Tab-separated table of C-alpha atoms in Angstrom:
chain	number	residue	atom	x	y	z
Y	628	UNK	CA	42.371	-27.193	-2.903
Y	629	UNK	CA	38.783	-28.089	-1.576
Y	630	UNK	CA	38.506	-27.533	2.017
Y	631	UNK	CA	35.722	-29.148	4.104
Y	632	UNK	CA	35.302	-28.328	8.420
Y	633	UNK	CA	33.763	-31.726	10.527
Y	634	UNK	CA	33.979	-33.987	7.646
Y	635	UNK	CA	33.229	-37.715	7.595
Y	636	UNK	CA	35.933	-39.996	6.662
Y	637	UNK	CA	34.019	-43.373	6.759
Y	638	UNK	CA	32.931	-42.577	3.083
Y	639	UNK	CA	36.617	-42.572	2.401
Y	640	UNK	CA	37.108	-45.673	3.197
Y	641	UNK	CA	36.424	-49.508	2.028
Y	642	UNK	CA	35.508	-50.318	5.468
Y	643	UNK	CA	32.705	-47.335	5.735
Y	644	UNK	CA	33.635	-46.467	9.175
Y	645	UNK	CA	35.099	-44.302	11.266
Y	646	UNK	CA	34.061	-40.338	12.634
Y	647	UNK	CA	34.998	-37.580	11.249
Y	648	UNK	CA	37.910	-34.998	10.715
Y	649	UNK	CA	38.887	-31.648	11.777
Y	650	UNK	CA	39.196	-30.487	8.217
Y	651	UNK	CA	39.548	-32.242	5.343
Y	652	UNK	CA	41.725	-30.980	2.462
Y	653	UNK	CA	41.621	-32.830	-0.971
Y	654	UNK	CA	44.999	-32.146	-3.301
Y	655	UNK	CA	44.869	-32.553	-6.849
Y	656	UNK	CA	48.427	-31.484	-7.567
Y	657	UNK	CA	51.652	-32.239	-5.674
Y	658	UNK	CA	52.310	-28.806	-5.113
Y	659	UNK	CA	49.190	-28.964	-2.967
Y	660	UNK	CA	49.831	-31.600	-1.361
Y	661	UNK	CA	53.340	-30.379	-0.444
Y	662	UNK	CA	51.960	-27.166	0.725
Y	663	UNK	CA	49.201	-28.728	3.023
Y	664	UNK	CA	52.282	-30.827	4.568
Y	665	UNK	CA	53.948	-27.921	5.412
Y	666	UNK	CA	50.798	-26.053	6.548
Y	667	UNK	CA	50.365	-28.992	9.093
Y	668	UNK	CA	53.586	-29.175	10.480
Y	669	UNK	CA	54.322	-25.634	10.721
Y	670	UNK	CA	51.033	-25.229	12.814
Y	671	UNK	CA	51.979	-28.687	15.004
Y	672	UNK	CA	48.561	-30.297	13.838
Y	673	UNK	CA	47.881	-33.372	13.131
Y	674	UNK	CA	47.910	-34.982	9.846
Y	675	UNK	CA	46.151	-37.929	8.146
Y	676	UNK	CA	46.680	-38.793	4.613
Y	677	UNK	CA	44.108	-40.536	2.858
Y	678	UNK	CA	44.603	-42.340	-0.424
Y	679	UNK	CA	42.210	-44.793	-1.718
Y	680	UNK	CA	41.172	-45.536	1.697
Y	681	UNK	CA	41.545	-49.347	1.514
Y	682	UNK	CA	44.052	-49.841	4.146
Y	683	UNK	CA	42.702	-47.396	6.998
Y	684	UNK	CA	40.293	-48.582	10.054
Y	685	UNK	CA	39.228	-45.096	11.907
Y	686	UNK	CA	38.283	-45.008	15.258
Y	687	UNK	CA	34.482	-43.808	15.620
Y	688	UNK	CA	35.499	-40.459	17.398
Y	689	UNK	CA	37.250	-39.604	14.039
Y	690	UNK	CA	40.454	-37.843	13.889
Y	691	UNK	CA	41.393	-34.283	15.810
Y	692	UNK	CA	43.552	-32.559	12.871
Y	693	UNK	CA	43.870	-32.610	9.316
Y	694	UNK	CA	43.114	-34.888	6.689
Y	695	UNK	CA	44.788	-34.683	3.622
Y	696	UNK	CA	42.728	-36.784	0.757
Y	697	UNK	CA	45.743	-37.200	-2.255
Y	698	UNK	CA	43.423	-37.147	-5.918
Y	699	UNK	CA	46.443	-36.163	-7.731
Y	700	UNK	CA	46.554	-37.656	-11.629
Y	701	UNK	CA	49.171	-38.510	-13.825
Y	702	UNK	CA	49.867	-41.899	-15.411
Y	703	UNK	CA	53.431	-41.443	-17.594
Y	704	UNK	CA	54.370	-44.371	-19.761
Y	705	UNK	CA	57.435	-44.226	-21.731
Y	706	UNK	CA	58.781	-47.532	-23.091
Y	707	UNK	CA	58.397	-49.724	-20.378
Y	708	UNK	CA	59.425	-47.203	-17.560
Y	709	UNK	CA	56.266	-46.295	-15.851
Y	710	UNK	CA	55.333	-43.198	-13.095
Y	711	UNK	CA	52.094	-42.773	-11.317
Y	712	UNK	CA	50.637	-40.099	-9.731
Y	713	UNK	CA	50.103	-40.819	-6.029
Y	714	UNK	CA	46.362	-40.000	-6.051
Y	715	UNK	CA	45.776	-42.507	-9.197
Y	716	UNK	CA	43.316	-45.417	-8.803
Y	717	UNK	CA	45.629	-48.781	-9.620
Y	718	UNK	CA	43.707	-51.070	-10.347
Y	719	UNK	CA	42.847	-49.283	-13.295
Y	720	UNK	CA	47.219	-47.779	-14.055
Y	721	UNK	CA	47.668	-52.260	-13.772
Y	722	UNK	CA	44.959	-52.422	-16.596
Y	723	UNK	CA	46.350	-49.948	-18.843
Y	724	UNK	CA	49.733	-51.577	-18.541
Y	725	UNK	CA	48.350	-54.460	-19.783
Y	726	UNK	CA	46.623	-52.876	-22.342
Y	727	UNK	CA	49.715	-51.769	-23.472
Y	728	UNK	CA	50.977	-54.972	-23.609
Y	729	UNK	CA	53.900	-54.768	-20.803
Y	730	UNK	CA	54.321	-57.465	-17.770
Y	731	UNK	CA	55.178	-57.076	-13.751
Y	732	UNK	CA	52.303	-56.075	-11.955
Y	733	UNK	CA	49.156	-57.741	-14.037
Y	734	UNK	CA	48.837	-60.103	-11.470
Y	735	UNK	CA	48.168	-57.294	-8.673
Y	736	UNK	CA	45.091	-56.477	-10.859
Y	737	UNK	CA	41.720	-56.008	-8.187
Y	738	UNK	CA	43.850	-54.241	-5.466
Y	739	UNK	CA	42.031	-51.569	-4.282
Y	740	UNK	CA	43.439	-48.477	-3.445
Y	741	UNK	CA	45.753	-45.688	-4.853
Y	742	UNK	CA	49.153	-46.120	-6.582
Y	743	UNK	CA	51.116	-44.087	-3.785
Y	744	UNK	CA	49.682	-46.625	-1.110
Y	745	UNK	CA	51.708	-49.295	-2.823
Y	746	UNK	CA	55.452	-49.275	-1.887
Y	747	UNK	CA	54.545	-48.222	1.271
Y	748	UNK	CA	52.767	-51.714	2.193
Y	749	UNK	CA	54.954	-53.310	-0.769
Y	750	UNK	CA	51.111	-54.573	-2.079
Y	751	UNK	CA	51.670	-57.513	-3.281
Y	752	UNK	CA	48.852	-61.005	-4.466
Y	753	UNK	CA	49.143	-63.854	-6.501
Y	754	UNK	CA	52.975	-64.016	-6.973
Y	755	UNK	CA	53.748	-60.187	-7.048
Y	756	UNK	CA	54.994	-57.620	-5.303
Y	757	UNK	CA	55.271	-53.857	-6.174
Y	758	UNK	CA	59.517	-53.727	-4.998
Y	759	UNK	CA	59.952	-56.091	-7.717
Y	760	UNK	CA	59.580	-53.152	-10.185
Y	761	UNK	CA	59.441	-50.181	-8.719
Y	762	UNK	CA	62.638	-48.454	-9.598
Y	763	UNK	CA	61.842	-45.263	-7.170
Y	764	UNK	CA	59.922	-43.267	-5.415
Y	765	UNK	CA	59.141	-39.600	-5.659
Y	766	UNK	CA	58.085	-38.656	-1.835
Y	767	UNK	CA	57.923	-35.233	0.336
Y	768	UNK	CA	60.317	-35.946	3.437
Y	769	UNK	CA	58.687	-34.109	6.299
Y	770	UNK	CA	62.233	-34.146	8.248
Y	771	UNK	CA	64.257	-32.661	5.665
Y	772	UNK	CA	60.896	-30.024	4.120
Y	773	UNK	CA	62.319	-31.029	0.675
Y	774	UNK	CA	60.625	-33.262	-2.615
Y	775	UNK	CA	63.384	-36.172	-2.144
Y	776	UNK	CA	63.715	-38.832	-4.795
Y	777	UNK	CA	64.532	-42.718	-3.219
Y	778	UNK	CA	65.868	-45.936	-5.297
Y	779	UNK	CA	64.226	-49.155	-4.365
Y	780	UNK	CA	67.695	-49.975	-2.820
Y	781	UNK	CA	66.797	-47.537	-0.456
Y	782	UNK	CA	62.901	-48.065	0.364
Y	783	UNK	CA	64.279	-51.320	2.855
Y	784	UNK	CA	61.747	-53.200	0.938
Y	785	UNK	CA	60.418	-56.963	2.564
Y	786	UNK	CA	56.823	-58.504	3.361
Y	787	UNK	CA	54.310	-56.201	3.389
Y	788	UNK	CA	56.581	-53.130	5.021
Y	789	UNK	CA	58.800	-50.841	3.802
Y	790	UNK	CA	60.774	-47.832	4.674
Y	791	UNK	CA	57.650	-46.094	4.129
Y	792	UNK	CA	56.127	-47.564	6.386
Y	793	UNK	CA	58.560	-47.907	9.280
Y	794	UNK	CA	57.958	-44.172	9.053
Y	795	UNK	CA	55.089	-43.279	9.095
Y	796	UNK	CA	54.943	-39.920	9.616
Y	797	UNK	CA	58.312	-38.781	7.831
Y	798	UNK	CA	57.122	-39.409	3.868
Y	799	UNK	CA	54.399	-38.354	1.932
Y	800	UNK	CA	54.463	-40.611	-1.392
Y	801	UNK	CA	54.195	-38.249	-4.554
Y	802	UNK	CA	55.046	-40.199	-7.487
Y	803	UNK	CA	56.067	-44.181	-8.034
Y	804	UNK	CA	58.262	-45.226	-11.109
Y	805	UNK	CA	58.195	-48.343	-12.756
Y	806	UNK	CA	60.293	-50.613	-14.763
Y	807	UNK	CA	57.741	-53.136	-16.442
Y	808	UNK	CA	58.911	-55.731	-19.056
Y	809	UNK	CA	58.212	-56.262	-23.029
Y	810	UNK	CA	57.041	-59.278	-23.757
Y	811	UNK	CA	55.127	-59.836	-26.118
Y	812	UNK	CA	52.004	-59.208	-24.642
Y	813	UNK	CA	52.688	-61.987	-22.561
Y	814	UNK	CA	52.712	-62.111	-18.158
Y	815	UNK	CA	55.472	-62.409	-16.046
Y	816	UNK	CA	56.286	-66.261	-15.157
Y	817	UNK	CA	53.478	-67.291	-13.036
Y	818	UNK	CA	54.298	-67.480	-9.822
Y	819	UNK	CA	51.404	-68.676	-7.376
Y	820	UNK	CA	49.968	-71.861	-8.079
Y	821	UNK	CA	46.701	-71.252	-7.818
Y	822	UNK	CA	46.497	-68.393	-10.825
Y	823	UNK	CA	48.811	-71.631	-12.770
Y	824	UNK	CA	45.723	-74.213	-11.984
Y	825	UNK	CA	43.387	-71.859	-13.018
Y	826	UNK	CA	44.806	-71.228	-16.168
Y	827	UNK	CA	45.846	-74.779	-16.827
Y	828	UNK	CA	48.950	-74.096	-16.938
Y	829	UNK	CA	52.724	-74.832	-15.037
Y	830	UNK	CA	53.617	-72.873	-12.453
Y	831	UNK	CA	56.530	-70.407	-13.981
Y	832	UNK	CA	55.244	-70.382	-17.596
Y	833	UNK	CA	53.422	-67.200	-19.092
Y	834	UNK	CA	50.289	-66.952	-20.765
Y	835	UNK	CA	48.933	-64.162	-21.879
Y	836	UNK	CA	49.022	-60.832	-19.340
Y	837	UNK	CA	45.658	-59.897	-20.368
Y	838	UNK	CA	44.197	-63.711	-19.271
Y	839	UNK	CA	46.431	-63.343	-16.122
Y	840	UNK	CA	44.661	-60.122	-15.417
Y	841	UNK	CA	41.284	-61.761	-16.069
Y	842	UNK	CA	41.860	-64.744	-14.251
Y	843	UNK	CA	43.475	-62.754	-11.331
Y	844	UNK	CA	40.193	-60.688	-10.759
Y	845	UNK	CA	37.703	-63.330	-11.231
Y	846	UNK	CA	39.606	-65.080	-8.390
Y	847	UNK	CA	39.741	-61.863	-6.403
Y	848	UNK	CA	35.820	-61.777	-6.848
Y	849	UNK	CA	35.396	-64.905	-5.656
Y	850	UNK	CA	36.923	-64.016	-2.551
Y	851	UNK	CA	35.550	-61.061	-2.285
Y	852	UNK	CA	38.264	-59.149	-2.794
Y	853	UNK	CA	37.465	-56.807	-5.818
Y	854	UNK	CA	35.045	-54.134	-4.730
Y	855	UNK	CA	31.421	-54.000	-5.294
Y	856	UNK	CA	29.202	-51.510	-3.228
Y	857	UNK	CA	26.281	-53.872	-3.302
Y	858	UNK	CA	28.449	-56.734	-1.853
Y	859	UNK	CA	29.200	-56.403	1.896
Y	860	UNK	CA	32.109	-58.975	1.513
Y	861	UNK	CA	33.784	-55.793	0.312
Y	862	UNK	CA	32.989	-53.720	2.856
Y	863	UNK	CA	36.617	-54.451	4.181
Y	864	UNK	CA	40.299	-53.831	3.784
Y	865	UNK	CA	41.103	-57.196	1.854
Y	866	UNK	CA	43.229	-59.410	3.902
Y	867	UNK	CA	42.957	-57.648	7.846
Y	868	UNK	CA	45.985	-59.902	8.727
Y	869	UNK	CA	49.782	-60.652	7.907
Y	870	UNK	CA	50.795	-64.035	7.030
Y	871	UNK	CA	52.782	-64.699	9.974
Y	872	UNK	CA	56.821	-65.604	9.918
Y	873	UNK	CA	57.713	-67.583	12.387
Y	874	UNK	CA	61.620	-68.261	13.070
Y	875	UNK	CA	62.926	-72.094	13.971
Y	876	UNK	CA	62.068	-72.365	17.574
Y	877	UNK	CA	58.647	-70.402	17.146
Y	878	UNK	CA	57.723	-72.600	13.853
Y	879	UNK	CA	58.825	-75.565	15.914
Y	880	UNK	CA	56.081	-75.123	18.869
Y	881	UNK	CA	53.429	-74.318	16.150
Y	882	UNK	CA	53.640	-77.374	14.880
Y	883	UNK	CA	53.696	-79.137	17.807
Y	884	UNK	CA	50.091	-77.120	18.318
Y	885	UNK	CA	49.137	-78.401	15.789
Y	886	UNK	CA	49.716	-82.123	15.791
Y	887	UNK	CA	47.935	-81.505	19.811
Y	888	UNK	CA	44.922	-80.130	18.029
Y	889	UNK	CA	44.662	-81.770	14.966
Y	890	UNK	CA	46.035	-84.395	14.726
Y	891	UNK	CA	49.986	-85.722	13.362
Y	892	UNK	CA	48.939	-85.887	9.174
Y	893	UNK	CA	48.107	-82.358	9.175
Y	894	UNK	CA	51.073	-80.088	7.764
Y	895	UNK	CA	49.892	-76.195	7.955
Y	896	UNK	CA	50.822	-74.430	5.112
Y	897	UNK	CA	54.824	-73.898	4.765
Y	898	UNK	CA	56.920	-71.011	2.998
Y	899	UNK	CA	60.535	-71.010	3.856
Y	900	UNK	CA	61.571	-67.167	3.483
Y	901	UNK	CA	65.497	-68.529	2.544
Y	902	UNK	CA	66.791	-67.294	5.896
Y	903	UNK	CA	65.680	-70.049	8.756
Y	904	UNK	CA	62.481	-68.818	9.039
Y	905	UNK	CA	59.071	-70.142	7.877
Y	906	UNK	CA	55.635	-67.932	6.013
Y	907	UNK	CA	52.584	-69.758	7.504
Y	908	UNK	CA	49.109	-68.711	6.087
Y	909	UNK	CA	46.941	-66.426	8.626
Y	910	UNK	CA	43.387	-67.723	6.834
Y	911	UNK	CA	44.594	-71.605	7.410
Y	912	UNK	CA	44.988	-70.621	11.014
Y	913	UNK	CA	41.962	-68.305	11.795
Y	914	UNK	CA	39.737	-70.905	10.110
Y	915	UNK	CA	41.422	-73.988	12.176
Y	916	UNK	CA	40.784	-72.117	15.114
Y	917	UNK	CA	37.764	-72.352	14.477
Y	918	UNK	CA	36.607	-69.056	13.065
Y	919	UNK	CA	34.693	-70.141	9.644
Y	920	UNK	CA	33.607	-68.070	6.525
Y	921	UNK	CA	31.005	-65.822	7.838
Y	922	UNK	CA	31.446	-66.172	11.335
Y	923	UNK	CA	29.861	-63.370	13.691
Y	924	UNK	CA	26.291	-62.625	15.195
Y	925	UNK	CA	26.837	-59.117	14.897
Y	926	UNK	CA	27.397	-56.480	12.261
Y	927	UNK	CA	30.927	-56.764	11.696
Y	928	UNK	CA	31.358	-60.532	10.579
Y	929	UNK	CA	34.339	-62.602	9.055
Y	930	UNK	CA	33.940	-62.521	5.381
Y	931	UNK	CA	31.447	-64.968	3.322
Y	932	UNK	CA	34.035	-65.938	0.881
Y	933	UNK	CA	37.337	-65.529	2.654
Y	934	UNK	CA	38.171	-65.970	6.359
Y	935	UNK	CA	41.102	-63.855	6.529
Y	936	UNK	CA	38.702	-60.259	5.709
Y	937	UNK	CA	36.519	-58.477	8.263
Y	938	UNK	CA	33.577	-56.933	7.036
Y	939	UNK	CA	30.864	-54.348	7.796
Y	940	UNK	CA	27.735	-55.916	6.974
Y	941	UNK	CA	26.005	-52.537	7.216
Y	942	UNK	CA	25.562	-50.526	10.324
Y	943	UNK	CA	28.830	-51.879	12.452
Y	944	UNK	CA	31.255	-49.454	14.321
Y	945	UNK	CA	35.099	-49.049	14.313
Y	946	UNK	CA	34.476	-50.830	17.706
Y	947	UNK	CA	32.602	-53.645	16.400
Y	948	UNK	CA	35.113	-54.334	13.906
Y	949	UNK	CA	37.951	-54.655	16.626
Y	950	UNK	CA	36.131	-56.385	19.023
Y	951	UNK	CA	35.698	-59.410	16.069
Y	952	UNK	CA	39.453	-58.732	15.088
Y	953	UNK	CA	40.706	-58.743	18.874
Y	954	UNK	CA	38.370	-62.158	19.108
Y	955	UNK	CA	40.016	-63.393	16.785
Y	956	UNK	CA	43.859	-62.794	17.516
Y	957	UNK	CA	43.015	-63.816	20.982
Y	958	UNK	CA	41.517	-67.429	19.137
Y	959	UNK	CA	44.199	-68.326	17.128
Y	960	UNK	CA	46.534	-67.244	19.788
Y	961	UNK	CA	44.936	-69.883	22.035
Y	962	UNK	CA	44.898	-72.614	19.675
Y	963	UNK	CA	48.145	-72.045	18.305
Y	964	UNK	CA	50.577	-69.904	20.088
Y	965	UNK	CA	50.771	-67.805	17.005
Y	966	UNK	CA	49.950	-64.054	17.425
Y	967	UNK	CA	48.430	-62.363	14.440
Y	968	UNK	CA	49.290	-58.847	13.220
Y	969	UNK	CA	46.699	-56.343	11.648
Y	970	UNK	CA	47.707	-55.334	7.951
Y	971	UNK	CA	45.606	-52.009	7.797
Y	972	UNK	CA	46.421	-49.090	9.334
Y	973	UNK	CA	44.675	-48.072	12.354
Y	974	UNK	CA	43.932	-44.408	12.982
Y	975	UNK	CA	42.554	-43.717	16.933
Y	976	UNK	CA	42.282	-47.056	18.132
Y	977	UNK	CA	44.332	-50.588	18.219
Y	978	UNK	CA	44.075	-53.941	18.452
């Protein structure tokens, strides 16, 4: 297990920021990984882990403990039951599937990140979501100090959270099992609209998963949202905000916001969720309130090609980041009475 003393983390990350660790250790097995858990919490020091670093904003002063970099391997397909190694990249495990000709997570294609990161946040885009096939999860419970093995039923699965990450510092994701479908080398029904229009195609048919995938990440790209190291549009942890859910009373005063500020013919976007409450899109509001593609002076701006991304244009600091993401909330707030919650997890600092 490679061990490194005052190490930065901002290379470790999508954003590029953030000061440095402690030590760093980087685990290429689960045994080490285990065994650097226990090392941690035996010794009452701190512990970050650090997958694919696409969902982590660091403060600048770094972080005072250890930080435990997961680069374990191991993709497993049998039939259509699938199991990752934590540490694997997945945008390239959702490519292989496909290449294989299996369905369920093509449309996830472009996410950055590692495969262990993804039942914690339930990572889901374009119609999927990762609790819609994973069947369980192989973690480390820090409580118990045993390898514990947890059915979906179990992982308390819903928007963008999970057991996982309710908490936080009790599970350290080993493995992820999958049950993708056969058939035929086609997708899953589309679900989203917009990968149906740009295929031509009616919402709930399949096409082909391999076209899905394609179409997927060349809509990704356009937003920015597939990573390139020579585009600073990437330089960011994909969508920094929640689409918020908004129960009767509160979707009832947003609207009335809305007809104040814009006028009575505009409808926000709508989602029911099937239990009286209402999905809204965080982009449609932060760009109605007035913060546009690109907006900033500084060196953490809003994204080029899609409102609802920060970026580092080169040069910014943790603290420029939240200063643009606290401008924000505090915007939209004002305009709409809607408060905006961070999707990536903040290390140090907060909103």
């Amino acid at each position: 297990m490679q061990e490194l003393h005052d190490a930065p983390l901002a290379p470790l990350t999508t954003f590029r920021l953030g000061g440095p660790a402690t030590r760093l250790l980087t685990a290429t097995t689960d045994a080490e990984v285990v065994a650097a858990v226990r090392e941690a919490d035996a010794s009452g020091t701190p512990l970050l882990v650090i997958g694919g670093g696409s969902n982590l904003v660091i403060g600048d002063k770094g972080f005072d403990g250890t930080a435990l970099r997961i680069a374990t391997e191991g993709f497993t397909l049998s039939g259509t039951s699938l199991e990752l190694a934590a540490g694997e990249t997945w945008t390239d495990a959702v490519a292989r599937t496909v290449e294989a000709g299996l369905a369920g997570i093509e449309c996830l294609a472009g996410i950055p990140g590692s495969a262990g990161a993804t039942p914690i946040q339930n990572v889901g885009a374009y119609g999927q979501e990762v609790s819609s096939t994973i069947t369980e999860v192989v973690a480390y419970d820090r409580h118990t100090r045993e390898t514990v093995t947890i059915p979906n039923a179990e992982c308390s699965f819903s928007y963008r959270h999970s057991r996982f990450k309710a908490e936080p510092d009790r599970f350290v994701v080993l493995r992820v099992r999958f049950a993708l479908e056969e058939a035929g080398g086609l997708s899953a029904p589309l679900a989203y609209p917009e990968t149906a229009r740009a295929m031509g195609v009616e919402q709930g048919e399949r096409v082909p998963a391999s076209a899905a995938r394609e179409t997927v990440l060349k809509l990704r790209a356009g937003k920015g949202m597939v990573l390139d190291p020579e585009d600073h549009d990437t330089w960011s942890a994909g969508s920094f905000f929640t689409n918020p859910i908004l129960d009767a009373a509160a979707y009832g005063d947003f609207l009335a916001r809305v007809r104040e500020r814009l006028g009575p013919d505009v409808a926000p976007p709508a989602f029911p969720t099937g239990d009286g409450r209402t999905k809204t899109s965080a982009a449609w509001l932060i760009d109605r309130a007035g913060f546009t593609k690109g907006y900033g002076d500084g060196p953490a701006r809003i994204s080029t090609k899609h409102t609802l991304a920060l970026t580092n244009r080169g040069g910014a600091t943790t603290e420029d980041l939240l200063a643009l993401a606290r401008e924000v909330v505090a915007g939209v707030h004002a305009a709409f009475g809607v408060t905006l919650v961070n999707e990536p997890v903040t290390v140090g600092v907060s909103l």
